[in-house]
XYZ file of C-alpha atoms in Angstrom:
729
model
C 55.213 -29.940 -2.151
C 51.650 -29.671 -0.893
C 50.185 -32.515 1.100
C 47.728 -34.605 -0.853
C 44.294 -34.361 0.754
C 42.648 -37.486 2.090
C 39.428 -36.291 0.451
C 39.460 -36.973 -3.285
C 38.541 -34.221 -5.735
C 34.819 -34.231 -6.284
C 31.863 -32.140 -7.165
C 32.550 -30.081 -4.044
C 35.834 -28.743 -5.397
C 39.506 -29.227 -4.688
C 40.854 -28.847 -1.139
C 42.929 -25.729 -0.534
C 46.527 -26.070 -1.628
C 49.256 -25.519 0.914
C 50.591 -21.979 1.140
C 53.920 -21.980 3.015
C 53.582 -18.280 3.838
C 50.114 -18.659 5.393
C 50.150 -17.971 9.131
C 46.625 -16.744 9.794
C 44.696 -13.722 8.542
C 46.483 -12.040 5.628
C 47.571 -8.541 6.641
C 48.934 -7.209 3.353
C 45.853 -7.249 1.172
C 44.193 -5.182 -1.526
C 40.739 -3.698 -1.898
C 38.053 -6.142 -3.044
C 34.843 -5.577 -5.034
C 35.805 -1.971 -5.718
C 32.904 -1.406 -8.138
C 30.354 -2.400 -5.504
C 32.150 -0.183 -2.989
C 31.854 2.807 -5.345
C 28.161 2.061 -5.962
C 27.600 1.715 -2.217
C 29.197 5.100 -1.518
C 27.164 6.731 -4.320
C 23.958 5.198 -2.910
C 24.779 6.536 0.561
C 25.347 10.017 -0.894
C 22.082 9.691 -2.820
C 20.364 8.593 0.393
C 21.631 11.741 2.099
C 20.304 13.798 -0.829
C 16.944 12.009 -0.561
C 16.759 12.805 3.141
C 17.658 16.443 2.439
C 15.000 16.801 -0.280
C 12.417 15.140 1.963
C 13.410 17.502 4.765
C 12.981 20.513 2.446
C 9.544 19.444 1.180
C 8.168 17.582 4.174
C 6.559 18.981 7.263
C 6.216 16.641 10.290
C 3.622 19.003 11.722
C 1.207 17.444 9.247
C 1.659 14.204 11.176
C 1.876 15.704 14.674
C -0.935 18.260 14.387
C -4.439 17.623 13.046
C -5.518 19.904 10.190
C -8.845 21.694 9.820
C -10.912 22.170 6.664
C -8.845 25.239 5.744
C -5.479 23.428 5.856
C -4.447 25.081 9.130
C -2.719 23.157 11.911
C -4.483 22.835 15.247
C -2.320 23.883 18.188
C 0.553 25.285 16.136
C 2.292 28.126 17.917
C 2.257 31.684 16.510
C -0.944 31.003 14.536
C -4.619 31.835 15.233
C -5.033 28.181 16.267
C -2.254 28.272 18.876
C -4.744 27.743 21.732
C -6.979 25.444 19.695
C -5.213 22.091 19.694
C -8.230 19.793 19.199
C -10.067 18.997 15.954
C -13.877 19.119 16.067
C -16.188 17.468 13.489
C -19.417 19.280 12.614
C -21.331 16.048 12.013
C -19.498 12.966 13.180
C -22.385 10.805 11.932
C -21.092 11.366 8.391
C -17.797 9.710 9.262
C -17.657 6.015 8.470
C -14.948 4.769 10.858
C -11.973 5.971 12.920
C -9.449 5.355 10.135
C -11.340 7.865 7.988
C -11.268 10.373 10.828
C -7.568 10.042 11.503
C -6.751 10.348 7.799
C -8.672 13.654 7.665
C -11.067 12.470 4.967
C -14.386 12.691 6.782
C -16.922 14.511 4.524
C -17.892 17.180 7.058
C -16.506 20.535 8.136
C -13.632 20.279 10.606
C -12.582 23.088 12.952
C -9.888 23.618 15.532
C -11.308 24.191 19.029
C -9.802 24.733 22.452
C -11.998 22.120 24.133
C -14.557 19.496 23.219
C -18.285 20.005 23.913
C -19.468 18.689 27.286
C -23.232 18.634 26.718
C -25.942 17.715 24.212
C -27.294 20.692 22.250
C -28.758 21.528 18.842
C -28.677 24.778 16.913
C -32.501 24.961 16.998
C -32.564 24.656 20.798
C -29.794 27.264 21.062
C -31.788 29.745 18.980
C -34.850 29.139 21.125
C -32.967 29.646 24.409
C -30.948 32.593 23.027
C -33.982 34.858 23.329
C -33.940 34.305 27.108
C -30.274 33.527 27.789
C -27.535 35.164 25.720
C -24.940 32.851 27.296
C -26.177 29.841 25.312
C -24.892 31.435 22.101
C -21.512 32.261 23.642
C -20.996 28.555 24.425
C -22.309 27.289 21.073
C -20.355 29.902 19.085
C -16.969 28.344 19.907
C -17.943 25.350 17.727
C -18.962 27.517 14.751
C -16.822 28.888 11.969
C -14.434 31.673 13.058
C -16.026 35.068 12.543
C -19.617 33.833 12.441
C -21.651 35.806 15.012
C -25.240 35.855 13.784
C -27.405 33.640 15.989
C -30.552 34.999 14.319
C -29.635 33.629 10.906
C -32.296 31.124 9.754
C -31.438 27.537 10.591
C -31.836 26.395 6.979
C -29.211 28.881 5.776
C -26.850 28.069 8.673
C -26.920 24.355 7.849
C -26.661 25.040 4.119
C -23.568 27.201 4.543
C -22.287 24.979 7.359
C -21.691 27.987 9.579
C -22.406 25.962 12.705
C -22.975 22.302 13.506
C -26.569 21.135 13.672
C -25.776 19.416 16.986
C -23.030 18.898 19.510
C -22.549 15.846 21.722
C -20.499 15.373 24.922
C -17.013 14.421 23.766
C -13.492 14.030 25.027
C -10.209 14.446 23.131
C -8.408 11.413 21.763
C -5.548 11.669 19.270
C -6.237 15.444 19.416
C -9.735 14.893 18.030
C -13.156 15.142 19.680
C -14.873 11.753 19.957
C -18.161 10.967 21.736
C -17.709 10.200 25.423
C -18.994 6.623 25.428
C -19.727 4.966 28.785
C -21.195 1.495 29.233
C -23.585 1.254 32.180
C -25.083 -2.123 33.081
C -24.345 -3.356 29.585
C -25.995 -0.342 27.901
C -23.985 2.109 25.817
C -24.600 5.729 26.863
C -23.260 9.215 26.265
C -23.707 11.525 29.271
C -26.158 8.989 30.746
C -28.383 9.212 27.645
C -29.132 6.515 25.095
C -30.683 8.866 22.483
C -30.234 12.452 21.290
C -31.567 15.035 18.792
C -29.622 15.337 15.545
C -30.713 18.950 14.842
C -32.782 17.911 11.819
C -35.906 16.996 13.761
C -34.961 13.345 14.323
C -34.227 11.338 17.460
C -31.078 9.263 17.001
C -29.664 6.427 19.085
C -26.256 6.523 20.718
C -25.567 3.336 18.755
C -25.410 5.514 15.619
C -22.557 7.460 17.185
C -20.826 4.229 18.075
C -21.133 2.990 14.487
C -19.715 6.281 13.191
C -16.776 6.064 15.607
C -16.387 2.305 15.565
C -13.519 1.088 17.693
C -13.001 4.346 19.586
C -14.143 2.837 22.904
C -11.500 0.135 22.779
C -8.869 2.696 21.773
C -9.759 4.868 24.753
C -9.468 1.859 27.048
C -6.114 1.092 25.472
C -5.024 4.671 26.175
C -5.924 4.252 29.851
C -3.998 0.988 30.045
C -1.078 2.663 28.279
C -1.032 5.430 30.884
C -0.866 2.880 33.703
C 1.920 0.982 31.927
C 3.875 4.235 31.579
C 3.441 4.857 35.314
C 4.762 1.357 36.062
C 7.835 1.975 33.908
C 8.423 5.333 35.600
C 8.408 3.757 39.079
C 10.296 0.539 38.296
C 12.910 1.550 35.686
C 15.752 1.388 38.228
C 14.956 -2.194 39.202
C 14.478 -3.177 35.565
C 17.959 -1.811 34.873
C 19.381 -3.855 37.764
C 17.734 -7.000 36.365
C 19.270 -6.377 32.931
C 22.717 -5.807 34.459
C 22.376 -9.113 36.343
C 21.466 -10.900 33.094
C 24.514 -9.358 31.391
C 26.826 -10.604 34.144
C 25.228 -14.066 34.131
C 25.612 -14.273 30.322
C 29.280 -13.330 30.575
C 29.939 -15.897 33.307
C 28.038 -18.587 31.379
C 30.168 -18.076 28.253
C 33.427 -18.078 30.201
C 32.425 -21.261 32.064
C 31.491 -23.136 28.888
C 35.129 -24.227 28.556
C 34.516 -26.390 31.659
C 30.805 -27.191 31.392
C 30.066 -27.571 27.641
C 30.768 -31.302 27.533
C 29.153 -32.077 30.893
C 26.043 -30.041 30.051
C 25.624 -31.633 26.624
C 26.129 -35.237 27.739
C 23.890 -34.775 30.800
C 21.041 -33.617 28.579
C 21.677 -36.386 26.009
C 21.747 -39.139 28.644
C 18.720 -37.544 30.264
C 16.847 -37.795 26.953
C 17.957 -41.432 26.538
C 16.808 -42.225 30.090
C 13.471 -40.444 29.563
C 12.809 -42.320 26.307
C 13.838 -45.582 28.007
C 11.398 -44.937 30.823
C 8.724 -44.232 28.219
C 9.414 -47.606 26.568
C 9.159 -49.395 29.929
C 5.909 -47.582 30.832
C 4.337 -48.406 27.454
C 5.334 -52.048 27.875
C 3.829 -52.105 31.383
C 0.545 -50.602 30.115
C 0.529 -53.034 27.189
C 1.065 -56.026 29.494
C -1.611 -54.917 31.977
C -4.212 -54.423 29.203
C -3.393 -57.619 27.345
C -6.006 -60.247 28.148
C -8.624 -57.767 29.387
C -11.976 -57.802 27.575
C -12.357 -55.310 24.716
C -8.680 -54.254 24.976
C -7.668 -56.235 21.902
C -9.944 -54.163 19.627
C -7.909 -52.440 16.911
C -7.864 -48.695 16.339
C -9.334 -49.104 12.862
C -12.332 -50.910 14.374
C -13.389 -48.031 16.648
C -12.595 -45.314 14.080
C -12.104 -41.658 14.990
C -13.166 -40.642 18.525
C -13.206 -37.107 19.935
C -12.420 -38.465 23.408
C -8.812 -39.628 23.041
C -8.943 -41.444 26.366
C -10.777 -44.210 24.515
C -7.581 -45.060 22.620
C -5.633 -45.398 25.880
C -7.825 -48.389 26.784
C -6.518 -50.333 23.765
C -3.392 -52.488 23.953
C -2.607 -51.691 20.328
C -2.178 -47.992 21.204
C 0.515 -48.732 23.782
C 2.201 -51.168 21.382
C 2.447 -48.403 18.778
C 3.809 -45.978 21.395
C 6.379 -48.520 22.569
C 7.529 -49.313 19.032
C 7.855 -45.632 18.124
C 9.879 -44.826 21.242
C 12.096 -47.875 20.673
C 12.858 -46.687 17.125
C 13.668 -43.172 18.424
C 15.909 -44.634 21.133
C 17.739 -46.784 18.603
C 18.268 -43.823 16.266
C 19.672 -41.659 19.077
C 22.070 -44.392 20.224
C 23.235 -45.220 16.684
C 23.800 -41.539 15.880
C 25.867 -41.119 19.042
C 27.894 -44.256 18.257
C 28.715 -43.365 14.658
C 29.062 -39.590 15.187
C 30.714 -39.655 18.612
C 34.009 -38.236 17.322
C 32.215 -35.425 15.494
C 30.239 -34.632 18.647
C 33.501 -34.580 20.622
C 34.997 -32.207 18.026
C 31.968 -29.938 18.307
C 32.243 -29.856 22.112
C 35.995 -29.203 21.907
C 35.349 -26.265 19.544
C 32.743 -24.901 21.959
C 35.290 -25.051 24.771
C 37.920 -23.442 22.555
C 35.448 -20.684 21.695
C 35.068 -19.902 25.385
C 38.855 -19.688 25.706
C 39.070 -17.389 22.673
C 36.522 -14.975 24.115
C 38.396 -15.085 27.436
C 41.552 -13.963 25.600
C 39.768 -11.271 23.534
C 37.177 -9.948 26.004
C 36.605 -6.784 23.948
C 34.643 -8.854 21.402
C 31.790 -9.215 23.916
C 31.204 -5.467 23.808
C 31.398 -5.053 20.033
C 27.594 -5.603 19.727
C 27.220 -2.170 21.360
C 28.818 -0.613 18.254
C 26.499 -2.663 16.032
C 23.501 -1.569 18.108
C 24.439 2.127 17.829
C 24.936 1.880 14.055
C 21.617 0.046 13.658
C 19.872 2.671 15.819
C 21.318 5.387 13.557
C 20.072 3.590 10.422
C 16.591 3.061 11.886
C 16.330 6.682 13.061
C 17.403 8.087 9.673
C 15.007 5.779 7.817
C 12.079 6.665 10.117
C 12.697 10.424 9.900
C 13.054 10.273 6.107
C 9.866 8.202 5.817
C 7.932 10.726 7.952
C 9.205 13.697 5.934
C 8.381 11.918 2.651
C 4.904 11.044 3.900
C 4.303 14.646 4.940
C 5.583 16.116 1.673
C 3.106 17.976 -0.478
C 0.891 20.998 -0.651
C -2.604 21.304 0.749
C -5.147 19.816 -1.672
C -8.718 21.166 -1.504
C -11.760 19.316 -2.814
C -15.399 20.118 -3.356
C -17.669 18.673 -0.643
C -21.406 18.770 -1.090
C -24.346 17.421 0.870
C -26.231 16.869 -2.385
C -25.884 13.275 -3.618
C -26.144 14.220 -7.327
C -23.513 16.980 -7.360
C -21.119 16.128 -10.179
C -18.364 18.350 -8.745
C -18.031 16.354 -5.524
C -14.393 15.315 -4.756
C -12.989 17.476 -7.571
C -10.035 19.689 -6.676
C -10.755 23.365 -6.151
C -9.161 26.678 -5.168
C -10.582 28.130 -1.944
C -9.692 31.686 -2.977
C -11.745 31.629 -6.202
C -14.343 29.025 -5.221
C -16.985 31.555 -4.181
C -16.945 33.124 -7.685
C -17.243 29.778 -9.519
C -20.397 28.159 -10.881
C -20.088 25.245 -8.439
C -21.824 27.177 -5.648
C -24.772 27.842 -7.978
C -25.085 24.331 -9.397
C -24.488 22.661 -5.998
C -25.936 24.943 -3.303
C -24.237 24.511 0.046
C -21.076 22.976 -1.422
C -17.720 23.991 0.017
C -14.081 23.944 -1.007
C -12.450 22.270 1.999
C -9.057 20.809 2.780
C -8.798 17.106 1.893
C -5.162 15.948 2.221
C -1.567 16.812 1.393
C -0.295 15.971 -2.061
C 0.576 17.537 -5.375
C 0.874 17.082 -9.107
C 4.594 17.799 -9.490
C 7.127 15.153 -10.558
C 8.388 14.868 -6.976
C 4.916 14.337 -5.521
C 3.954 11.790 -8.176
C 6.965 9.611 -7.275
C 6.781 9.836 -3.480
C 5.701 6.185 -3.285
C 8.714 5.156 -5.394
C 10.965 7.224 -3.136
C 9.507 5.453 -0.100
C 10.400 2.108 -1.683
C 13.944 3.373 -2.356
C 14.130 4.543 1.244
C 13.165 1.047 2.404
C 15.635 -0.755 0.103
C 18.594 1.436 1.091
C 17.609 1.046 4.744
C 17.733 -2.752 4.408
C 21.089 -2.477 2.627
C 22.602 -0.331 5.395
C 21.249 -2.603 8.148
C 22.647 -5.736 6.500
C 25.969 -3.984 5.837
C 26.212 -3.061 9.529
C 25.587 -6.682 10.525
C 28.095 -7.895 7.902
C 30.727 -5.469 9.214
C 30.246 -6.864 12.715
C 30.510 -10.466 11.543
C 33.656 -9.830 9.488
C 35.270 -7.888 12.341
C 34.625 -10.609 14.906
C 35.724 -13.323 12.463
C 39.043 -11.553 11.898
C 39.693 -11.247 15.620
C 38.907 -14.904 16.351
C 40.890 -16.085 13.321
C 43.893 -14.221 14.731
C 43.426 -16.239 17.926
C 43.235 -19.583 16.121
C 46.291 -19.034 13.909
C 48.478 -18.155 16.891
C 50.699 -21.194 17.429
C 51.387 -20.373 21.080
C 48.197 -19.044 22.635
C 47.899 -16.388 23.941
C 51.535 -15.313 23.489
C 51.405 -15.173 19.681
C 48.039 -13.366 19.449
C 48.694 -9.981 17.762
C 47.948 -6.848 19.792
C 44.470 -5.310 19.493
C 43.062 -8.041 17.221
C 39.522 -6.605 17.261
C 40.568 -3.064 16.297
C 42.930 -4.397 13.603
C 40.182 -6.585 12.150
C 37.717 -3.685 12.153
C 40.206 -1.472 10.317
C 40.955 -4.167 7.703
C 37.252 -4.814 7.085
C 36.486 -1.129 6.505
C 39.635 -0.284 4.559
C 39.806 -3.245 2.202
C 36.471 -5.052 2.163
C 33.705 -2.457 2.266
C 32.792 -3.444 -1.302
C 32.628 -7.171 -0.513
C 30.525 -6.607 2.600
C 28.227 -4.276 0.644
C 27.913 -6.859 -2.154
C 26.770 -9.608 0.229
C 24.469 -7.191 2.059
C 22.895 -6.055 -1.244
C 22.034 -9.621 -2.305
C 20.377 -10.287 1.048
C 18.571 -6.907 1.015
C 17.035 -7.553 -2.415
C 15.634 -10.892 -1.224
C 14.264 -9.274 1.956
C 12.757 -6.448 -0.123
C 10.961 -8.973 -2.335
C 9.693 -10.771 0.774
C 8.243 -7.504 2.120
C 6.463 -6.889 -1.199
C 5.063 -10.444 -1.129
C 3.812 -9.904 2.435
C 2.154 -6.660 1.318
C 0.469 -8.403 -1.616
C -0.659 -11.228 0.662
C -2.201 -8.678 3.024
C -4.012 -6.985 0.140
C -5.275 -10.284 -1.315
C -6.615 -11.723 1.940
C -10.163 -11.198 0.758
C -9.529 -12.627 -2.703
C -11.250 -15.878 -3.646
C -8.760 -16.896 -6.327
C -7.290 -20.070 -4.828
C -4.534 -20.363 -7.435
C -3.288 -16.830 -6.753
C -3.182 -17.460 -2.999
C -1.391 -20.789 -3.537
C 1.181 -19.213 -5.863
C 1.786 -16.377 -3.402
C 2.212 -18.846 -0.550
C 4.763 -20.852 -2.578
C 6.706 -17.702 -3.446
C 6.784 -16.621 0.202
C 8.060 -20.043 1.243
C 10.747 -20.103 -1.465
C 12.049 -16.631 -0.655
C 12.049 -17.438 3.081
C 14.289 -20.435 2.388
C 16.444 -18.363 0.015
C 16.898 -15.622 2.620
C 18.070 -18.077 5.282
C 20.434 -19.811 2.846
C 21.961 -16.472 1.799
C 22.398 -15.493 5.460
C 24.239 -18.767 6.083
C 26.466 -18.342 3.022
C 27.171 -14.662 3.722
C 28.222 -15.467 7.282
C 30.796 -18.044 6.127
C 31.898 -15.871 3.201
C 32.687 -13.024 5.614
C 34.808 -15.440 7.678
C 36.820 -16.392 4.580
C 37.150 -12.697 3.649
C 38.520 -11.919 7.111
C 41.128 -14.706 6.722
C 42.249 -14.520 3.074
C 41.135 -11.040 2.012
C 39.609 -12.230 -1.279
C 36.482 -10.852 -2.975
C 32.976 -11.881 -1.989
C 32.230 -14.397 -4.753
C 35.558 -16.215 -4.354
C 35.172 -16.315 -0.571
C 31.591 -17.576 -0.803
C 32.635 -20.298 -3.254
C 35.595 -21.397 -1.114
C 33.455 -21.455 2.030
C 30.717 -23.424 0.309
C 33.071 -26.115 -1.040
C 34.929 -26.320 2.260
C 31.680 -26.887 4.147
C 30.412 -29.408 1.588
C 33.611 -31.446 1.966
C 32.837 -31.612 5.699
C 29.050 -31.635 5.624
C 28.582 -34.075 8.523
C 30.851 -32.075 10.799
C 28.927 -28.917 9.830
C 25.575 -30.508 10.675
C 26.733 -31.858 14.036
C 28.484 -28.642 15.093
C 25.514 -26.507 14.023
C 23.002 -28.556 16.010
C 25.199 -28.936 19.106
C 25.935 -25.188 19.141
C 22.293 -24.215 18.598
C 21.205 -26.609 21.327
C 23.661 -25.356 23.968
C 23.096 -21.681 23.169
C 19.322 -22.091 23.216
C 19.662 -23.870 26.552
C 21.798 -20.982 27.825
C 19.291 -18.343 26.693
C 16.440 -20.178 28.416
C 18.515 -20.680 31.560
C 19.542 -17.011 31.807
C 16.195 -15.411 30.915
C 14.304 -17.975 33.019
C 16.461 -17.586 36.138
C 16.464 -13.776 35.966
C 12.706 -13.870 35.250
C 12.024 -16.031 38.325
C 14.104 -13.658 40.470
C 12.187 -10.664 39.049
C 8.855 -12.409 39.684
C 9.660 -12.987 43.354
C 10.873 -9.388 43.667
C 7.955 -7.574 42.003
C 5.367 -9.780 43.778
C 6.977 -8.905 47.160
C 7.972 -12.484 47.974
C 11.544 -11.632 49.029
C 11.234 -10.512 52.690
C 14.671 -8.865 52.859
C 13.906 -6.193 50.237
C 10.120 -6.261 50.412
C 9.912 -2.581 51.368
C 11.954 -1.510 48.329
C 9.443 -2.864 45.803
C 7.597 0.022 44.052
C 3.806 0.144 43.937
C 2.657 -1.091 40.518
C -0.597 -1.232 38.546
C 0.536 -4.334 36.651
C 3.505 -6.273 38.034
C 3.810 -8.144 34.727
C 4.944 -4.965 32.931
C 8.441 -4.790 34.494
C 8.528 -8.601 34.742
C 8.043 -9.150 31.006
C 10.455 -6.301 30.273
C 13.163 -7.957 32.386
C 12.544 -11.391 30.810
C 12.554 -10.050 27.248
C 15.533 -7.787 27.921
C 17.461 -10.666 29.527
C 16.774 -12.864 26.515
C 17.936 -10.139 24.107
C 21.104 -9.483 26.148
C 21.883 -13.209 26.234
C 21.135 -13.352 22.497
C 23.630 -10.536 21.856
C 26.387 -12.205 23.899
C 25.720 -15.622 22.393
C 25.764 -14.213 18.863
C 29.381 -13.246 19.489
C 30.033 -16.730 20.852
C 28.333 -18.403 17.858
C 30.429 -16.269 15.491
C 33.515 -17.332 17.419
C 32.659 -21.037 17.121
C 31.861 -20.743 13.391
C 35.159 -18.945 12.742
C 37.186 -21.480 14.724
C 35.406 -24.290 12.880
C 36.327 -22.979 9.419
C 39.883 -22.346 10.598
C 39.961 -25.907 11.976
C 38.882 -27.327 8.593
C 41.494 -25.229 6.797
C 44.097 -26.343 9.318
C 43.340 -30.004 8.596
C 43.639 -29.500 4.835
C 46.728 -27.267 4.856
C 48.949 -28.762 7.533
C 50.297 -32.200 8.440
C 51.873 -31.647 11.866
C 55.432 -31.450 10.608
C 57.921 -28.949 11.952
C 57.421 -26.684 8.936
C 53.619 -27.188 8.748
C 52.367 -27.651 12.323
C 48.716 -27.904 13.297
C 47.362 -24.750 14.881
C 44.410 -26.484 16.571
C 44.355 -26.945 20.329
C 45.740 -30.086 21.953
C 42.277 -31.489 22.767
C 41.280 -31.413 19.072
C 44.574 -33.037 18.081
C 43.977 -35.768 20.666
C 40.480 -36.494 19.312
C 41.822 -36.778 15.753
C 45.037 -38.588 16.804
C 47.144 -35.800 15.322
C 50.507 -34.710 16.671
C 52.889 -31.863 16.007
C 56.528 -32.772 15.515
C 58.973 -30.965 17.721
C 61.063 -28.364 15.967
C 64.818 -29.041 15.908
C 66.882 -26.755 18.082
C 68.386 -23.900 16.166
C 72.044 -22.939 16.420
C 73.139 -19.364 16.934
C 74.178 -19.198 13.304
C 70.785 -20.500 12.139
C 68.908 -17.960 14.261
C 71.124 -15.201 12.870
C 70.442 -16.261 9.265
C 66.702 -16.450 9.991
C 66.685 -12.907 11.323
C 68.479 -11.672 8.206
C 65.824 -13.229 5.916
C 63.085 -10.840 4.694
C 59.747 -11.198 6.429
C 57.132 -13.276 4.622
C 54.069 -11.619 3.140
C 51.050 -11.669 5.512
């Protein structure tokens, strides 16, 4: 007969009934959430088809190479532009900003050239000097349309037909495009030491006009120079960065293994340190209050002096220190009362932390499982990125009419470059051209590329969350096998991590996919809300902004709640092998019946792990700082020469934090799994010989629980037990 729970039935559901055959994770189980598993497999196959179709229609060269006005790639091998890898703009003054340039939508002729111009020149000046020096045309010709070789053609016709640019300015390549070579001298912006230039139309223009046309290019060029130096620093210091990351990995491993001895000491030292610090604060406030009491003007109230920008004024009032002292006294009282009333729960949390360290020590392979998760996530990210690039580069070359006349009604209409010269557009809009605009199309596939990009994003989120769910369920199964071993480590089954991984994939792919899909949909909605918020930043509708802000807040809370529930549902799946909804419900009710223990364990675990991350990344960061700043005399000569020492330093600190985060995620999963097993153990067992507690002796001592000794079996009893069929696991 099942033991009657000490917790009465309530809104939070009935405690689990005793199952005499339960001895840890169920091994003989069936497939769960089969429908979702089938849908998940179909979606993966569809995702592969989407990637294949994108690969067939897309062309990454459209992203890698710039494209001229004729739809030809600059720098593409085995083409006439093979040696012309840079895009040149006939009249950069017609371009509004760099984003327009990079998107290939600047309303001026664009040609592929082998190098950017290095001098100021105009077509009029070239024609004048051509009569004396034929070489001037040879230089200017490389920036004209291919095949044009008539320097005597009247300037008006040349500019009308856009055979050659009206001017060229000293430029240098950036992002495979020619941009003016801006240099600031003594606070004055110049190009080739000049502040003005001829525009080829009889006007003198300022260099500032070029800057406005290529706004932001100067800062981008500076960023490119800084990026080059950073790359050099990485090239010379990668070996030492790798050593720093290896050190952080070893320190993280040692820290986790030592938590079985230091968890309690570390926690109580910090707690008593906080109590002592708050106590000192109370004493200091009282001392300040006593010293100010009786002094003239110190008894003025805060409301009398009102708001002051100089906050030191308030420190001269006795009332200020009285408020500080009262506030600190209340905080001190709360901390002490919480520790008094929750001391057993804190002790349970610390005991579980110590037990988690022991569990990882017995199953060391779990510490390296995040490598598998990292590789799977890298595969998902790479496939998503490649598919997104191929989708973005899908489409045929679209040509549009470009005219210098402001009243041309055919401007921006699509056109065919092969038949454009015979159309009426050239007669109605003299000087107009049919030039390449962008890549697109009017087919069904091209019309729905944006929808396909959204599908690509949603499936990517689903796969990422499934990979994380698989890791959580695998680790939970391994640590549950540790907990439900009565004699540890003797009764732990062989290869618990591999067995758990196989069970999760074989039986629970559908359940993991179901939980991952729910989370992915919420994350997808959050991304859309962020996109809408970005688009509506300039909107003045206060109600719309308020509503959007509320929705973002609600979905942020929903995402974190679903992550919490999914994590505990995967633990229950790894133990019982039930479907996702049943496991999530059981986990939720189990946690609600022990809500105070959940809160205490969660905060104690978060606090110690955060302390560990700071300790590891901080200590390795300090060591790296002394090394890269040549303050360690023993290895001073080994330090590479760097442009910025903070580049490898920040890399080591960030990498150390991420490594510690990866190790501690395994540890946190271990503690959460042991905690749920501990709660199930309390509800299912009573310490009798037939239903012993599986928790460690320290937890039993805290709860005053004992296991009864099993009676000695006779030879006949052992023989009968062996002949009995094995129970279902």
